[in-house]
Amino acid sequence: MADETRNDAPEQEDIAEYIGTEENRGKGLILPGEARPRRMYVIPVSNRPFFPAQVQPVMVNQDPWQETLKRVGDTDHHMLGICYVEDPDPERNIPGSDELETMGCAVRVHHAQEDSGKVQFIAQGLARFRITQWLRRKPPYLVEVEYPEEPEEPADELKAYTLAIISAIKELLRSNPLYGEDVKQYLSRFGPDDSSPLADFGASMTSAPGRDLQDVLDTVPLLRRMEKVLVLMRKEQEVARLQAEINEEVNDKVQKHQREFFLREQLKVIQRELGMAKDDKTADIERVQARMDKLKPNEDVQAKFEEELQKLQVLEQGSPEYGVTRNYLDWITQVPWGITSEDHFDLAHAREVLDKEHDGLNDVKDRIVEFLAEGTFKGEISGSILLLVGPPGVGKTSIGRSIADALGREFYRFSLGGMRDEAEIKGHRRTYIGAMPGKFVQALKDAKVSNPVIMLDEIDKIGSSFQGDPASALLETLDPEQNREFLDHYLDVRLDLSKVLFICTANQLDTIPRPLLDRMDTIRLSGYITEEKLAIAKHHLLPRLLRRAGLLKKQLNITDAALRQVIEGYARESGVRNLEKQLHKIIRKGIVKLLENPDRPVRVGVSDLEGYLGQLAFRKEKALKGVGVVTGLAWTAMGGATLSIEASRIHSNQRGFKLTGQLGDVMKESADIAYSYVSSNLKRLKGDPAFFDKSFVHLHVPEGATPKDGPSAGVTMATALLSIARKEAPAQNIAMTGELTLTGQVLPVGGIREKVIAARRQKITTLILPDANRGDYDELPEYLKSGLTVHFAKQYGDVYQVVFGNKPKKGASVH
């Protein structure tokens, strides 16, 4: 570049052309209006532009700007140009000349000092300049400049803007007193009526972005510049106002907390001086000591307590061990050592409580009264663990609560469903973070007595995992021979659970470990028949739902016929939980009608149910009739059920036997036995002896999507096969159950109560049961046996006589 070549050599001559007048040499601050150089060295700044009204320190890197400042220091006037660079290129250490703004500020340099690779100097802003020509485009930058003149402005408008800026400066001074030093420096050089410096000074006080400040610096006409400055100052005032509000809010909170803290500390000191209060450690020690004094612990517990108490006395409060020890003492002093409640041995009261809370279940109530009578006779109830087994929704949990009410004991319930960690039973060791005692210690703590009723719900759903086997951990808890010295890992002292009455609930026994089941006294709860459900709905479910909804009985009434239809058509399950849901649905829809017409009570009859509950979920089943169709009785986890079994001859080309209906292995074996028995005894049973030799037979149990298994369908399958062999339909309205052997013996089965209930639900009045189950049937309550005709079969010939109306032939062996 020509300019660069021309100006690199005679730089001292160039410097002499600045403003080297004799009267300015050696002076301190240069006043506005003095002679200004036409050529200047310039340096870039990137944070914000510099204004003519400013006097502030500036810091730059020694490399490459030390040489620039040295050359400026060699001049008589010490003048330097400062130009703003917006967003400098980070990859370039030195901004290029094209990145510098054209409009900059001429400053005088004072007190330049070097320190740690930096050069710091005081810059005194003097005037705006505009770069007209670059004389050197490498550091040290040298440019030729001109100083723009401000045009004349109307005096009135100028005065108005000046007063506005002064007012804004005063406002900023009130919100931030740190601006006061800047104002003093300004007033040492200018008067308050100097409008142009005042506008620049106002802009420099703001925290506006560099681009906005450069826009002010570029604006030479004073009125336009003052307008822009006022906008920036208004924004600054708003920011300052918000900041002041935030600071005031924070200060209020801090001062309030500090005041409360100091007052509390002073109160503690005063109370300690007067003997009215103690430090935290002393308060902890006295609290646990006072708790233990109210209990009756044995010697081992007392010794453990005193050992831990001594440890607490020597520990520092900030120590982690202090918190662990204090928590242990809290737990051990909240266990009700030696504290028991008195049992109410009043059988009449117990029966009254059971009758009040439960309709039906008379055999279960009698069994519970017998259990309580035994405890009354010996003066205490201990050593027995009750297990209530039955389908969902039959009232197992509520019966447990009623037993506690009858005895006058505290009741505590927790569910074992899905529990996989044995520490839930026996507690964690204190070496673990967050260690806690087991559920039984927590139960005693909540009950506040050593002899509560503890209900273990869903014991058949307890699990096991790598964390242990909770079912095995329950053995020590529930065994009357072991639970006198139950050891909780957290407390690490022996705990007597022998006075606790444990009541467990389960839906089925198959998943309960045999050693655990052996320690329990099983009480079976079967499903309810329609009459029992109707009584429960009228006396318990409906009043409770109306009470929860805030309704009176006269506002919403459901007829008995409608209740019966809900039971038979929408809630045919063994329990009453679904029945309660359906009644709740009726009440919800009834409330909507009441709100629409408050003066008209809602009455729900049979014809209204479809509008409330939709189509019937269970329609009245049409009994299957015909050759090869027989009704059997089955037991499921949901209660008893009827099971239709169908047999049919497919063709007569070859011998064969086919089973369908998703049958389990046991049921398949029963079918094979029935087929073999009937085939070998057809002559005696008055059928064609060659029938099965030339017949392909299909035996089907409907509802193939439902798995079915169990040893109780042998006689039913044999009867269906015999029916097609004799080409004769069996007697109608008969249901049967029983397992069959190859010699024709009828073996006993389980679930007689549930099966009888299932038959009554389907209005079947004639039953065939194994003779070995006669005792089970005799134990059933009279209301279940009422209206039934029951035949007991020792061998299949007894079944044959009932179903086909005659006796088998004599002489030929049945097997």
GROMACS .gro file of C-alpha atoms in nm, residues 388 393 395-402 404 409-419 424-425 438-448 452-461 500-507 577:
model
   54
  388LEU     CA    1  -5.880  -6.626   5.579
  393GLY     CA    2  -6.433  -5.904   4.752
  395GLY     CA    3  -6.479  -5.940   5.309
  396LYS     CA    4  -6.159  -6.098   5.437
  397THR     CA    5  -5.994  -5.771   5.541
  398SER     CA    6  -6.310  -5.631   5.701
  399ILE     CA    7  -6.355  -5.952   5.903
  400GLY     CA    8  -6.005  -5.907   6.041
  401ARG     CA    9  -6.093  -5.554   6.149
  402SER     CA   10  -6.413  -5.683   6.310
  404ALA     CA   11  -5.997  -5.655   6.645
  409ARG     CA   12  -5.750  -5.445   7.037
  410GLU     CA   13  -5.558  -5.203   6.816
  411PHE     CA   14  -5.559  -5.300   6.447
  412TYR     CA   15  -5.267  -5.267   6.205
  413ARG     CA   16  -5.270  -5.385   5.844
  414PHE     CA   17  -5.002  -5.408   5.580
  415SER     CA   18  -4.994  -5.588   5.247
  416LEU     CA   19  -4.739  -5.852   5.158
  417GLY     CA   20  -4.832  -5.843   4.788
  418GLY     CA   21  -4.515  -5.810   4.580
  419MET     CA   22  -4.285  -5.785   4.886
  424GLU     CA   23  -3.920  -5.549   5.524
  425ILE     CA   24  -3.990  -5.828   5.775
  438GLY     CA   25  -3.907  -5.423   5.996
  439LYS     CA   26  -4.283  -5.391   5.953
  440PHE     CA   27  -4.363  -5.564   6.282
  441VAL     CA   28  -4.162  -5.315   6.488
  442GLN     CA   29  -4.333  -5.032   6.300
  443ALA     CA   30  -4.671  -5.196   6.368
  444LEU     CA   31  -4.603  -5.211   6.743
  445LYS     CA   32  -4.486  -4.849   6.738
  446ASP     CA   33  -4.805  -4.731   6.567
  447ALA     CA   34  -5.034  -4.952   6.779
  448LYS     CA   35  -4.859  -4.844   7.103
  452PRO     CA   36  -5.241  -5.565   6.861
  453VAL     CA   37  -5.417  -5.748   6.581
  454ILE     CA   38  -5.180  -5.744   6.281
  455MET     CA   39  -5.329  -5.832   5.944
  456LEU     CA   40  -5.094  -5.965   5.676
  457ASP     CA   41  -5.288  -5.906   5.356
  458GLU     CA   42  -5.228  -6.096   5.030
  459ILE     CA   43  -4.989  -6.349   5.182
  460ASP     CA   44  -5.032  -6.568   4.873
  461LYS     CA   45  -4.871  -6.295   4.658
  500VAL     CA   46  -4.988  -6.049   6.884
  501LEU     CA   47  -5.290  -6.195   6.703
  502PHE     CA   48  -5.190  -6.249   6.340
  503ILE     CA   49  -5.460  -6.268   6.073
  504CYS     CA   50  -5.355  -6.347   5.716
  505THR     CA   51  -5.561  -6.326   5.397
  506ALA     CA   52  -5.519  -6.507   5.066
  507ASN     CA   53  -5.716  -6.577   4.749
  577ARG     CA   54  -6.659  -5.545   4.510
   0.00000   0.00000   0.00000
